[in-house]
Short mmCIF file of C-alpha atoms (C1' of nucleotides) in Angstrom, two decimals:
data_model
loop_
_atom_site.label_atom_id
_atom_site.label_comp_id
_atom_site.label_asym_id
_atom_site.label_seq_id
_atom_site.Cartn_x
_atom_site.Cartn_y
_atom_site.Cartn_z
CA UNK D 4 0.00 0.00 0.00
CA UNK D 5 2.72 2.42 0.88
CA UNK D 6 6.16 3.11 -0.38
CA UNK D 7 8.65 5.26 1.41
CA UNK D 8 11.36 5.56 -1.20
CA UNK D 9 10.98 9.26 -1.78
CA UNK D 10 11.59 10.44 1.74
CA UNK D 11 14.83 10.83 3.63
CA UNK D 12 13.15 10.24 6.95
CA UNK D 13 13.46 6.82 8.61
CA UNK D 14 10.64 4.45 7.72
CA UNK D 15 9.79 3.69 11.33
CA UNK D 16 9.31 7.42 11.98
CA UNK D 17 7.09 7.73 8.94
CA UNK D 18 4.99 4.91 10.35
CA UNK D 19 4.82 6.75 13.68
CA UNK D 20 3.44 9.74 11.82
CA UNK D 21 1.07 7.54 9.87
CA UNK D 22 -0.40 6.10 13.07
CA UNK D 23 -0.69 9.56 14.62
CA UNK D 24 -2.50 10.65 11.51
CA UNK D 25 -5.00 7.80 11.71
CA UNK D 26 -5.69 8.58 15.35
CA UNK D 27 -6.01 12.33 14.86
CA UNK D 28 -8.30 11.90 11.88
CA UNK D 29 -10.25 9.39 14.00
CA UNK D 30 -9.86 6.59 11.52
CA UNK D 31 -8.91 4.63 14.63
CA UNK D 32 -10.77 5.56 17.81
CA UNK D 33 -9.73 5.64 21.44
CA UNK D 34 -9.56 2.33 23.27
CA UNK D 35 -9.74 0.48 19.99
CA UNK D 36 -7.30 -2.21 18.93
CA UNK D 37 -4.94 -1.06 16.22
CA UNK D 38 -3.43 -3.39 13.59
CA UNK D 39 -1.06 -5.97 14.99
CA UNK D 40 2.63 -5.57 14.35
CA UNK D 41 2.54 -8.26 11.71
CA UNK D 42 -0.60 -6.94 10.04
CA UNK D 43 0.72 -3.43 9.65
CA UNK D 44 4.06 -4.81 8.48
CA UNK D 45 2.33 -6.60 5.64
CA UNK D 46 0.23 -3.56 4.76
CA UNK D 47 3.23 -1.24 4.81
CA UNK D 48 5.43 -3.78 3.05
CA UNK D 49 8.12 -3.56 5.69
CA UNK D 50 9.69 -5.91 8.17
CA UNK D 51 7.72 -6.55 11.39
CA UNK D 52 10.72 -5.31 13.39
CA UNK D 53 10.35 -1.93 11.77
CA UNK D 54 6.70 -1.63 12.80
CA UNK D 55 7.68 -2.89 16.24
CA UNK D 56 10.09 -0.01 16.56
CA UNK D 57 7.39 2.48 15.57
CA UNK D 58 5.00 1.05 18.14
CA UNK D 59 7.72 1.36 20.78
CA UNK D 60 8.03 5.07 20.10
CA UNK D 61 4.25 5.46 20.21
CA UNK D 62 4.17 3.57 23.49
CA UNK D 63 6.79 5.87 24.99
CA UNK D 64 4.69 8.85 23.94
CA UNK D 65 1.66 7.24 25.60
CA UNK D 66 -0.23 7.33 22.34
CA UNK D 67 -0.81 3.58 22.40
CA UNK D 68 -0.40 0.85 25.03
CA UNK D 69 -0.04 -2.90 24.75
CA UNK D 70 -1.76 -5.90 26.21
CA UNK D 71 0.74 -8.69 25.88
CA UNK D 72 -0.41 -11.50 23.69
CA UNK D 73 -3.46 -9.51 22.65
CA UNK D 74 -2.36 -6.43 20.79
CA UNK D 75 -1.89 -2.68 20.84
CA UNK D 76 -4.65 -0.26 21.76
CA UNK D 77 -5.07 3.49 21.55
CA UNK D 78 -4.29 4.99 24.94
CA UNK D 79 -6.78 7.01 27.02
CA UNK D 80 -5.35 10.34 25.89
CA UNK D 81 -4.00 8.88 22.69
CA UNK D 82 -5.45 11.46 20.38
CA UNK D 83 -4.28 14.49 22.30
CA UNK D 84 -0.89 12.88 22.91
CA UNK D 85 -0.59 12.28 19.19
CA UNK D 86 -1.33 15.94 18.56
CA UNK D 87 1.20 16.98 21.19
CA UNK D 88 3.82 14.70 19.70
CA UNK D 89 3.40 16.02 16.18
CA UNK D 90 3.30 19.58 17.44
CA UNK D 91 6.51 19.16 19.41
CA UNK D 92 8.31 17.62 16.46
CA UNK D 93 7.04 20.47 14.32
CA UNK D 94 8.05 23.28 16.63
CA UNK D 95 11.42 21.88 17.62
CA UNK D 96 12.57 20.41 14.31
CA UNK D 97 10.76 21.90 11.32
CA UNK D 98 9.95 25.47 12.34
CA UNK D 99 13.41 26.78 13.32
CA UNK D 100 14.88 25.66 10.03
CA UNK D 101 12.00 27.13 8.07
CA UNK D 102 12.18 30.44 9.89
CA UNK D 103 15.90 30.72 9.44
CA UNK D 104 15.62 30.20 5.70
CA UNK D 105 12.71 32.59 5.43
CA UNK D 106 14.74 35.22 7.22
CA UNK D 107 17.66 34.78 4.85
CA UNK D 108 15.39 34.85 1.82
CA UNK D 109 13.72 37.97 3.22
CA UNK D 110 10.40 36.18 3.03
CA UNK D 111 7.34 37.08 5.04
CA UNK D 112 4.73 34.78 6.57
CA UNK D 113 2.18 36.05 4.09
CA UNK D 114 4.33 34.67 1.27
CA UNK D 115 3.29 31.21 2.48
CA UNK D 116 -0.43 31.89 2.17
CA UNK D 117 -0.74 31.20 -1.53
CA UNK D 118 1.44 28.02 -1.64
CA UNK D 119 -0.46 26.66 1.36
CA UNK D 120 -3.80 27.12 -0.36
CA UNK D 121 -2.34 25.41 -3.40
CA UNK D 122 -1.15 22.53 -1.21
CA UNK D 123 -4.59 22.04 0.31
CA UNK D 124 -6.18 22.02 -3.12
CA UNK D 125 -3.82 19.27 -4.24
CA UNK D 126 -4.90 17.12 -1.30
CA UNK D 127 -8.40 16.81 -2.73
CA UNK D 128 -7.19 15.45 -6.02
CA UNK P 10 31.91 28.00 18.85
CA UNK P 11 29.05 26.15 17.31
CA UNK P 12 27.12 23.10 18.35
CA UNK P 13 25.07 21.01 15.98
CA UNK P 14 23.76 18.42 18.36
CA UNK P 15 20.25 19.84 18.49
CA UNK P 16 19.50 19.52 14.83
CA UNK P 17 18.60 16.41 12.94
CA UNK P 18 20.14 17.75 9.75
CA UNK P 19 23.54 16.55 8.64
CA UNK P 20 26.36 18.72 9.93
CA UNK P 21 27.88 19.25 6.50
CA UNK P 22 24.55 20.61 5.26
CA UNK P 23 24.31 22.92 8.24
CA UNK P 24 27.73 24.24 7.31
CA UNK P 25 26.56 24.74 3.73
CA UNK P 26 23.72 26.84 5.08
CA UNK P 27 26.09 28.72 7.35
CA UNK P 28 28.30 29.68 4.43
CA UNK P 29 25.28 30.73 2.37
CA UNK P 30 24.20 32.84 5.30
CA UNK P 31 27.53 34.61 5.53
CA UNK P 32 27.48 35.32 1.81
CA UNK P 33 23.87 36.49 1.70
CA UNK P 34 24.31 38.71 4.73
CA UNK P 35 27.49 39.96 3.09
CA UNK P 36 29.67 39.06 6.03
CA UNK P 37 31.92 37.66 3.35
CA UNK P 38 32.09 39.78 0.20
CA UNK P 39 32.07 38.65 -3.40
CA UNK P 40 35.40 37.59 -4.84
CA UNK P 41 36.85 37.45 -1.36
CA UNK P 42 38.73 34.45 -0.01
CA UNK P 43 36.64 32.49 2.46
CA UNK P 44 38.08 30.59 5.43
CA UNK P 45 40.21 27.58 4.56
CA UNK P 46 38.84 24.15 5.22
CA UNK P 47 41.06 23.84 8.26
CA UNK P 48 40.19 27.26 9.64
CA UNK P 49 36.47 26.69 9.41
CA UNK P 50 36.87 23.18 10.80
CA UNK P 51 38.55 24.59 13.90
CA UNK P 52 35.97 27.32 14.27
CA UNK P 53 33.07 24.90 13.86
CA UNK P 54 34.72 22.23 16.00
CA UNK P 55 34.22 19.59 13.35
CA UNK P 56 36.39 17.32 11.30
CA UNK P 57 38.08 18.99 8.29
CA UNK P 58 36.58 16.25 6.10
CA UNK P 59 33.15 17.52 7.03
CA UNK P 60 33.93 21.06 5.94
CA UNK P 61 35.52 19.66 2.81
CA UNK P 62 32.26 17.97 1.94
CA UNK P 63 30.33 21.20 2.49
CA UNK P 64 32.68 23.12 0.21
CA UNK P 65 32.19 20.51 -2.48
CA UNK P 66 28.44 21.03 -2.37
CA UNK P 67 28.94 24.79 -2.52
CA UNK P 68 31.29 24.38 -5.45
CA UNK P 69 28.72 22.30 -7.34
CA UNK P 70 26.14 24.98 -6.75
CA UNK P 71 28.63 27.54 -8.11
CA UNK P 72 28.46 29.50 -4.91
CA UNK P 73 32.20 29.23 -4.35
CA UNK P 74 35.14 28.12 -6.48
CA UNK P 75 38.66 27.05 -5.64
CA UNK P 76 42.07 28.16 -6.76
CA UNK P 77 44.21 25.12 -6.13
CA UNK P 78 46.87 25.73 -3.55
CA UNK P 79 45.42 29.08 -2.61
CA UNK P 80 41.94 28.61 -1.25
CA UNK P 81 38.23 28.98 -1.85
CA UNK P 82 36.61 32.16 -3.13
CA UNK P 83 33.09 33.42 -3.53
CA UNK P 84 31.97 32.84 -7.10
CA UNK P 85 30.92 35.63 -9.48
CA UNK P 86 27.21 35.09 -8.88
CA UNK P 87 27.84 33.55 -5.49
CA UNK P 88 25.31 35.57 -3.61
CA UNK P 89 22.42 35.01 -5.98
CA UNK P 90 23.33 31.34 -6.36
CA UNK P 91 23.27 31.01 -2.60
CA UNK P 92 19.81 32.52 -2.54
CA UNK P 93 18.66 30.17 -5.29
CA UNK P 94 20.10 27.17 -3.49
CA UNK P 95 18.36 28.00 -0.22
CA UNK P 96 15.11 28.69 -2.00
CA UNK P 97 15.19 25.39 -3.85
CA UNK P 98 15.89 23.45 -0.68
CA UNK P 99 13.12 25.35 1.02
CA UNK P 100 10.41 24.77 -1.56
CA UNK P 101 11.25 21.18 -2.36
CA UNK P 102 12.15 19.83 1.09
CA UNK P 103 10.93 21.99 3.96
CA UNK P 104 7.64 23.39 2.74
CA UNK P 105 5.79 20.17 1.82
CA UNK P 106 6.59 18.62 5.21
CA UNK P 107 5.57 21.77 7.02
CA UNK P 108 2.31 22.10 5.13
CA UNK P 109 1.37 18.49 5.74
CA UNK P 110 1.87 18.84 9.48
CA UNK P 111 0.05 22.14 9.60
CA UNK P 112 -2.88 20.56 7.83
CA UNK P 113 -3.00 17.70 10.35
CA UNK P 114 -2.67 20.04 13.30
CA UNK P 115 -5.41 22.20 11.80
CA UNK P 116 -3.04 25.14 11.86
CA UNK P 117 -3.38 28.23 9.76
CA UNK P 118 -0.65 30.32 8.17
CA UNK P 119 -1.48 33.12 10.57
CA UNK P 120 -0.56 30.81 13.47
CA UNK P 121 3.03 31.17 12.33
CA UNK P 122 3.04 34.95 12.52
CA UNK P 123 3.70 35.26 16.23
CA UNK P 124 6.40 32.51 16.45
CA UNK P 125 8.15 34.06 13.47
CA UNK P 126 8.25 37.50 15.11
CA UNK P 127 9.60 35.81 18.23
CA UNK P 128 12.25 34.06 16.16
CA UNK P 129 13.41 37.32 14.60
CA UNK P 130 13.61 38.99 18.00
CA UNK P 131 15.83 36.18 19.28
CA UNK P 132 18.22 36.76 16.39
CA UNK P 133 19.10 40.18 17.74
CA UNK P 134 20.12 38.88 21.13
CA UNK Q 14 -12.00 -6.00 38.44
CA UNK Q 15 -8.25 -6.23 38.19
CA UNK Q 16 -5.74 -4.70 35.84
CA UNK Q 17 -2.27 -6.05 35.33
CA UNK Q 18 -0.93 -3.55 32.87
CA UNK Q 19 1.28 -1.76 35.36
CA UNK Q 20 3.40 -4.73 36.30
CA UNK Q 21 6.19 -6.28 34.33
CA UNK Q 22 5.50 -9.68 35.83
CA UNK Q 23 3.62 -12.29 33.82
CA UNK Q 24 -0.11 -12.22 34.42
CA UNK Q 25 -0.32 -15.90 35.26
CA UNK Q 26 2.28 -15.41 38.01
CA UNK Q 27 0.35 -12.47 39.37
CA UNK Q 28 -2.69 -14.71 39.59
CA UNK Q 29 -0.62 -17.33 41.40
CA UNK Q 30 0.27 -14.69 43.94
CA UNK Q 31 -3.33 -13.57 44.18
CA UNK Q 32 -4.48 -17.09 45.02
CA UNK Q 33 -1.71 -17.48 47.58
CA UNK Q 34 -2.83 -14.22 49.08
CA UNK Q 35 -6.44 -15.38 49.41
CA UNK Q 36 -5.33 -18.59 51.05
CA UNK Q 37 -2.85 -16.99 53.43
CA UNK Q 38 -5.29 -14.29 54.46
CA UNK Q 39 -7.87 -17.08 54.86
CA UNK Q 40 -10.32 -15.50 52.48
CA UNK Q 41 -10.57 -19.02 51.13
CA UNK Q 42 -10.48 -21.72 53.79
CA UNK Q 43 -8.64 -25.03 53.74
CA UNK Q 44 -10.38 -27.88 51.98
CA UNK Q 45 -12.77 -25.44 50.40
CA UNK Q 46 -13.48 -25.32 46.66
CA UNK Q 47 -11.84 -22.33 45.03
CA UNK Q 48 -13.28 -20.47 42.02
CA UNK Q 49 -13.38 -22.46 38.81
CA UNK Q 50 -10.98 -21.56 36.05
CA UNK Q 51 -13.78 -19.86 34.16
CA UNK Q 52 -15.09 -17.94 37.15
CA UNK Q 53 -11.69 -16.55 38.06
CA UNK Q 54 -10.98 -15.76 34.42
CA UNK Q 55 -14.12 -13.65 34.24
CA UNK Q 56 -13.34 -11.92 37.53
CA UNK Q 57 -9.77 -11.21 36.51
CA UNK Q 58 -10.74 -10.27 32.97
CA UNK Q 59 -8.19 -12.61 31.48
CA UNK Q 60 -8.22 -15.59 29.19
CA UNK Q 61 -9.20 -18.90 30.88
CA UNK Q 62 -5.97 -20.40 29.54
CA UNK Q 63 -4.07 -17.92 31.67
CA UNK Q 64 -5.86 -18.96 34.86
CA UNK Q 65 -5.38 -22.58 33.86
CA UNK Q 66 -1.66 -22.03 33.74
CA UNK Q 67 -1.71 -20.42 37.20
CA UNK Q 68 -3.63 -23.34 38.66
CA UNK Q 69 -1.06 -25.74 37.22
CA UNK Q 70 1.72 -23.93 39.01
CA UNK Q 71 -0.28 -23.95 42.24
CA UNK Q 72 -0.94 -27.67 41.80
CA UNK Q 73 2.77 -28.36 41.36
CA UNK Q 74 3.47 -26.47 44.55
CA UNK Q 75 0.82 -28.57 46.29
CA UNK Q 76 -1.08 -25.49 47.25
CA UNK Q 77 -4.23 -26.68 45.52
CA UNK Q 78 -5.39 -30.02 44.06
CA UNK Q 79 -8.10 -30.89 41.58
CA UNK Q 80 -10.99 -33.33 41.67
CA UNK Q 81 -11.67 -33.99 38.01
CA UNK Q 82 -15.04 -32.82 36.91
CA UNK Q 83 -15.67 -31.04 40.19
CA UNK Q 84 -13.11 -28.31 40.65
CA UNK Q 85 -10.01 -27.16 42.46
CA UNK Q 86 -9.62 -27.34 46.24
CA UNK Q 87 -7.13 -26.02 48.74
CA UNK Q 88 -4.63 -28.74 49.56
CA UNK Q 89 -4.13 -30.16 53.07
CA UNK Q 90 -1.07 -28.02 53.77
CA UNK Q 91 -2.15 -25.41 51.26
CA UNK Q 92 -1.66 -22.43 53.48
CA UNK Q 93 1.83 -23.30 54.66
CA UNK Q 94 2.83 -24.35 51.15
CA UNK Q 95 1.64 -20.99 49.87
CA UNK Q 96 3.79 -19.27 52.46
CA UNK Q 97 6.78 -21.41 51.51
CA UNK Q 98 6.25 -20.69 47.82
CA UNK Q 99 6.10 -16.93 48.32
CA UNK Q 100 9.13 -17.01 50.61
CA UNK Q 101 11.19 -18.95 48.10
CA UNK Q 102 10.30 -16.60 45.26
CA UNK Q 103 11.11 -13.69 47.52
CA UNK Q 104 14.53 -14.84 48.65
CA UNK Q 105 15.70 -16.22 45.34
CA UNK Q 106 14.29 -13.67 42.90
CA UNK Q 107 13.29 -10.37 44.51
CA UNK Q 108 15.82 -9.87 47.26
CA UNK Q 109 19.07 -10.15 45.28
CA UNK Q 110 17.88 -7.63 42.73
CA UNK Q 111 16.66 -5.29 45.43
CA UNK Q 112 19.87 -5.50 47.39
CA UNK Q 113 22.00 -4.85 44.35
CA UNK Q 114 20.08 -1.71 43.47
CA UNK Q 115 20.07 -0.50 47.07
CA UNK Q 116 23.81 -0.91 47.16
CA UNK Q 117 24.24 1.13 43.97
CA UNK Q 118 21.87 3.83 45.19
CA UNK Q 119 23.72 3.88 48.50
CA UNK Q 120 20.46 3.13 50.26
CA UNK Q 121 20.16 1.66 53.71
CA UNK Q 122 17.57 -0.79 55.01
CA UNK Q 123 16.15 1.96 57.17
CA UNK Q 124 15.35 3.94 54.01
CA UNK Q 125 12.68 1.36 53.34
CA UNK Q 126 10.93 1.85 56.67
CA UNK Q 127 8.90 4.89 55.73
CA UNK Q 128 7.80 3.67 52.25
CA UNK Q 129 6.78 0.35 53.79
CA UNK Q 130 4.58 2.07 56.39
CA UNK Q 131 3.07 4.09 53.57
CA UNK Q 132 2.43 0.91 51.61
CA UNK Q 133 0.63 -0.71 54.53
CA UNK Q 134 -1.52 2.36 55.04
CA UNK Q 135 -2.59 2.27 51.41
CA UNK Q 136 -3.76 -1.31 51.83
CA UNK Q 137 -6.48 -0.23 54.22
CA UNK Q 138 -7.99 2.21 51.80
CA UNK U 24 33.35 -10.88 29.76
CA UNK U 25 29.74 -11.13 30.75
CA UNK U 26 27.06 -13.73 30.44
CA UNK U 27 23.42 -13.06 31.00
CA UNK U 28 22.03 -16.55 30.96
CA UNK U 29 20.91 -16.58 34.56
CA UNK U 30 18.59 -13.63 34.47
CA UNK U 31 15.08 -13.36 33.14
CA UNK U 32 15.50 -9.69 32.35
CA UNK U 33 16.14 -8.66 28.75
CA UNK U 34 19.82 -8.41 27.89
CA UNK U 35 19.54 -4.88 26.57
CA UNK U 36 18.06 -3.75 29.88
CA UNK U 37 20.85 -5.46 31.77
CA UNK U 38 23.30 -3.52 29.64
CA UNK U 39 21.42 -0.31 30.47
CA UNK U 40 21.91 -1.11 34.14
CA UNK U 41 25.54 -1.98 33.55
CA UNK U 42 26.20 1.39 31.94
CA UNK U 43 24.34 3.20 34.73
CA UNK U 44 26.50 1.32 37.18
CA UNK U 45 29.73 2.36 35.50
CA UNK U 46 28.62 5.97 35.47
CA UNK U 47 27.41 6.01 39.07
CA UNK U 48 30.57 4.33 40.31
CA UNK U 49 32.49 6.86 38.21
CA UNK U 50 34.31 4.24 36.22
CA UNK U 51 33.27 6.43 33.30
CA UNK U 52 33.21 10.16 33.97
CA UNK U 53 31.00 12.97 32.71
CA UNK U 54 31.66 14.22 29.18
CA UNK U 55 33.83 11.22 28.50
CA UNK U 56 33.38 8.96 25.49
CA UNK U 57 31.94 5.59 26.37
CA UNK U 58 32.70 2.40 24.44
CA UNK U 59 31.39 2.38 20.89
CA UNK U 60 28.39 0.22 20.10
CA UNK U 61 30.60 -2.34 18.42
CA UNK U 62 33.23 -2.33 21.17
CA UNK U 63 30.74 -2.96 23.94
CA UNK U 64 29.02 -5.59 21.80
CA UNK U 65 32.28 -7.52 21.57
CA UNK U 66 32.97 -7.12 25.29
CA UNK U 67 29.47 -8.20 26.27
CA UNK U 68 29.43 -10.96 23.67
CA UNK U 69 26.17 -9.77 22.17
CA UNK U 70 25.02 -8.46 18.84
CA UNK U 71 25.73 -4.76 18.14
CA UNK U 72 22.00 -4.20 17.62
CA UNK U 73 21.41 -5.19 21.22
CA UNK U 74 23.89 -2.64 22.54
CA UNK U 75 22.39 -0.11 20.14
CA UNK U 76 19.04 -0.64 21.75
CA UNK U 77 20.50 -0.13 25.23
CA UNK U 78 22.16 3.10 24.13
CA UNK U 79 18.84 4.28 22.71
CA UNK U 80 17.19 3.86 26.10
CA UNK U 81 20.07 5.65 27.80
CA UNK U 82 19.79 8.46 25.26
CA UNK U 83 16.09 8.85 25.98
CA UNK U 84 16.88 9.08 29.68
CA UNK U 85 19.47 11.76 28.89
CA UNK U 86 22.17 9.70 30.52
CA UNK U 87 24.27 9.68 27.37
CA UNK U 88 24.18 11.60 24.11
CA UNK U 89 25.65 10.90 20.69
CA UNK U 90 27.84 12.70 18.26
CA UNK U 91 27.15 11.07 14.93
CA UNK U 92 30.11 9.36 13.45
CA UNK U 93 32.12 9.96 16.59
CA UNK U 94 30.54 8.08 19.43
CA UNK U 95 28.47 8.24 22.58
CA UNK U 96 29.32 10.47 25.52
CA UNK U 97 28.11 10.81 29.07
CA UNK U 98 25.56 13.62 29.22
CA UNK U 99 25.96 16.74 31.37
CA UNK U 100 23.73 15.40 34.13
CA UNK U 101 24.43 11.82 33.18
CA UNK U 102 25.34 10.61 36.63
CA UNK U 103 22.34 12.07 38.41
CA UNK U 104 20.04 10.97 35.58
CA UNK U 105 21.41 7.46 35.91
CA UNK U 106 20.64 7.55 39.62
CA UNK U 107 17.15 8.87 38.96
CA UNK U 108 16.55 6.19 36.35
CA UNK U 109 17.60 3.34 38.62
CA UNK U 110 15.66 4.81 41.51
CA UNK U 111 12.48 5.10 39.45
CA UNK U 112 12.77 1.55 38.20
CA UNK U 113 13.35 0.45 41.77
CA UNK U 114 10.42 2.31 43.32
CA UNK U 115 7.92 1.56 40.59
CA UNK U 116 8.83 -2.02 39.74
CA UNK U 117 10.76 -3.76 42.52
CA UNK U 118 9.50 -2.19 45.74
CA UNK U 119 5.74 -2.74 45.42
CA UNK U 120 6.22 -6.43 44.76
CA UNK U 121 8.66 -6.76 47.63
CA UNK U 122 6.40 -4.94 50.03
CA UNK U 123 3.37 -6.98 49.09
CA UNK U 124 5.20 -10.24 49.71
CA UNK U 125 6.65 -8.99 52.97
CA UNK U 126 3.17 -8.06 54.12
CA UNK U 127 1.83 -11.52 53.32
CA UNK U 128 4.79 -13.20 54.99
CA UNK U 129 4.27 -10.95 58.02
CA UNK U 130 7.85 -9.78 57.67
CA UNK U 131 9.21 -6.56 59.04
CA UNK U 132 11.79 -4.23 57.49
CA UNK U 133 14.24 -5.20 60.22
CA UNK U 134 14.11 -8.78 58.94
CA UNK U 135 16.04 -7.55 55.91
CA UNK U 136 18.90 -6.11 57.92
CA UNK U 137 20.82 -9.31 58.40
CA UNK U 138 20.44 -10.64 54.80
CA UNK U 139 21.51 -7.24 53.46
CA UNK U 140 24.68 -7.28 55.56
CA UNK U 141 25.35 -10.78 54.28
CA UNK U 142 24.84 -9.59 50.71
CA UNK U 143 27.30 -6.76 51.11
CA UNK U 144 29.89 -9.12 52.57
CA UNK U 145 29.57 -11.39 49.56
CA UNK U 146 30.33 -8.48 47.25
CA UNK U 147 33.84 -8.23 48.63
CA UNK U 148 34.66 -11.82 47.85
"C1'" DG W 5 -2.57 -15.79 17.34
"C1'" DT W 6 -0.08 -11.70 19.95
"C1'" DG W 7 4.03 -8.96 21.54
"C1'" DG W 8 9.11 -9.14 22.60
"C1'" DT W 9 13.97 -10.23 22.16
"C1'" DC W 10 17.98 -11.46 19.78
"C1'" DT W 11 21.15 -12.64 15.97
"C1'" DA W 12 23.49 -12.14 11.61
"C1'" DG W 13 24.35 -9.51 8.13
"C1'" DA W 14 23.76 -5.76 4.93
"C1'" DC W 15 23.87 -0.96 3.67
"C1'" DC W 16 23.93 4.03 4.42
"C1'" DA W 17 25.43 8.64 5.98
"C1'" DC W 18 28.76 10.82 8.33
"C1'" DC W 19 33.39 11.99 10.56
"C1'" DG H 16 36.16 4.32 12.12
"C1'" DT H 17 31.32 5.90 14.10
"C1'" DG H 18 26.15 5.72 14.65
"C1'" DG H 19 21.67 4.42 12.37
"C1'" DT H 20 18.33 1.79 9.75
"C1'" DC H 21 16.45 -2.23 7.81
"C1'" DT H 22 15.76 -7.14 6.61
"C1'" DA H 23 15.21 -12.00 7.37
"C1'" DG H 24 14.62 -15.28 10.31
"C1'" DA H 25 14.61 -17.56 14.73
"C1'" DC H 26 12.86 -18.32 19.31
"C1'" DC H 27 10.28 -17.32 23.54
"C1'" DA H 28 6.45 -16.16 26.71
"C1'" DC H 29 1.91 -15.29 26.85
"C1'" DA H 30 -3.38 -15.31 25.72
#
DNA sequence: GTGGTCTAGACCACC
DNA sequence: GTGGTCTAGACCACA
């Protein structure tokens, strides 16, 4: 279903983001069982160990929790924790770099308005 | 003088950006000799090989050129090439990631206004 | 009724301890029939197989015995055997680990006094 | 040098404890480079991936940090963070179980005094 | 079936 | 040389 070839980011981190996305968009709801390590591995066409690693990160962030021998489930505050996680990554990793470049290029925030609208349009197609 | 531990980006790319910055902000003027690989390596507290790699990227982008046995110099259109390089990196790499996250976090462009002002203030200090 | 998620110990061993506890505290009396595998499984919200495994351990330790088709009963010396079992586990598994950590943390036995009192207080509530 | 066969705990967690131990006992000092993943793997007679996993945990706990391509180093507050880590593990995982058993066995804290002294004596030999 | 650990070995980016 | 990621495959404990 998914291929990761185009991105420089580690696959297991992309899967972390994918799971966060599903939870935030409420494709998977709170308390619900999420795909097993092996299931998701098949779907994502990666090794189970890779998914395992993603789930470990998500567990540390208290986005999911595990019942041994049964599976992984979305944690009580899973959705908000997922939002917090993505937000933290965004503010600490993406934003500073973006701002620095914008400063050098003498760009203003408003210069992003039009490309952002364009981006959102492309999502629909 | 500089620490790179906080960023996820490769050190040699951070140095590329640093050099672009110096050129764009005209800390280093056109045609002028820029620091030798060894000098910059000492200043940046990194391995000379790392600086070497950065200079190779900059040479490919025609931002600097080398006179063998003498040193590296800012290329004729160094400043504009630096701007172009940063802009390309920005539009192709940073922006798409940023937009995707902003969409998920239901953020608007205007939400960036305040953090950006904050960022620019911090530059002065 | 019970949740085991917080502990690192295997669920079936926690159930073994639970049964020992009931017997030692004489919640279940000697010679009496104890809950069936299914009953306890429902109460503990675990798989019957898990309780089954616990009962097998308890049978090996001669803490309980089974009358086929009828159920499990507390063995003649069930209470003392339960005490012996817990003591053995304690001295061979828990204590060495605890002592090693206490040594590293430069803790003294007396440092445990206050937390232990606290623990006993919490039992009443 | 080391074998882990006797313990039920995961090897990578035992290595985490080992590293904490070295730091706390100041065998390795703050800011200093610790053995590379491959070095420690050879010494511990385990797969490099296993040591890698231990170092990841230690990095999360801010006990060590990494300079890519150079190695791992003891973090600024590495020693105190190591203490905190061990203490947390101790209080949350070991203590409750110990206390519960002691309660059932009608033991008192003072009953641990003599075995603890014995344990410390055995360390010298 | 589930999660969890470990190995062996490969490959990459970086220093 | 260093860390970091990924695969393939094995084995275990647990439900």
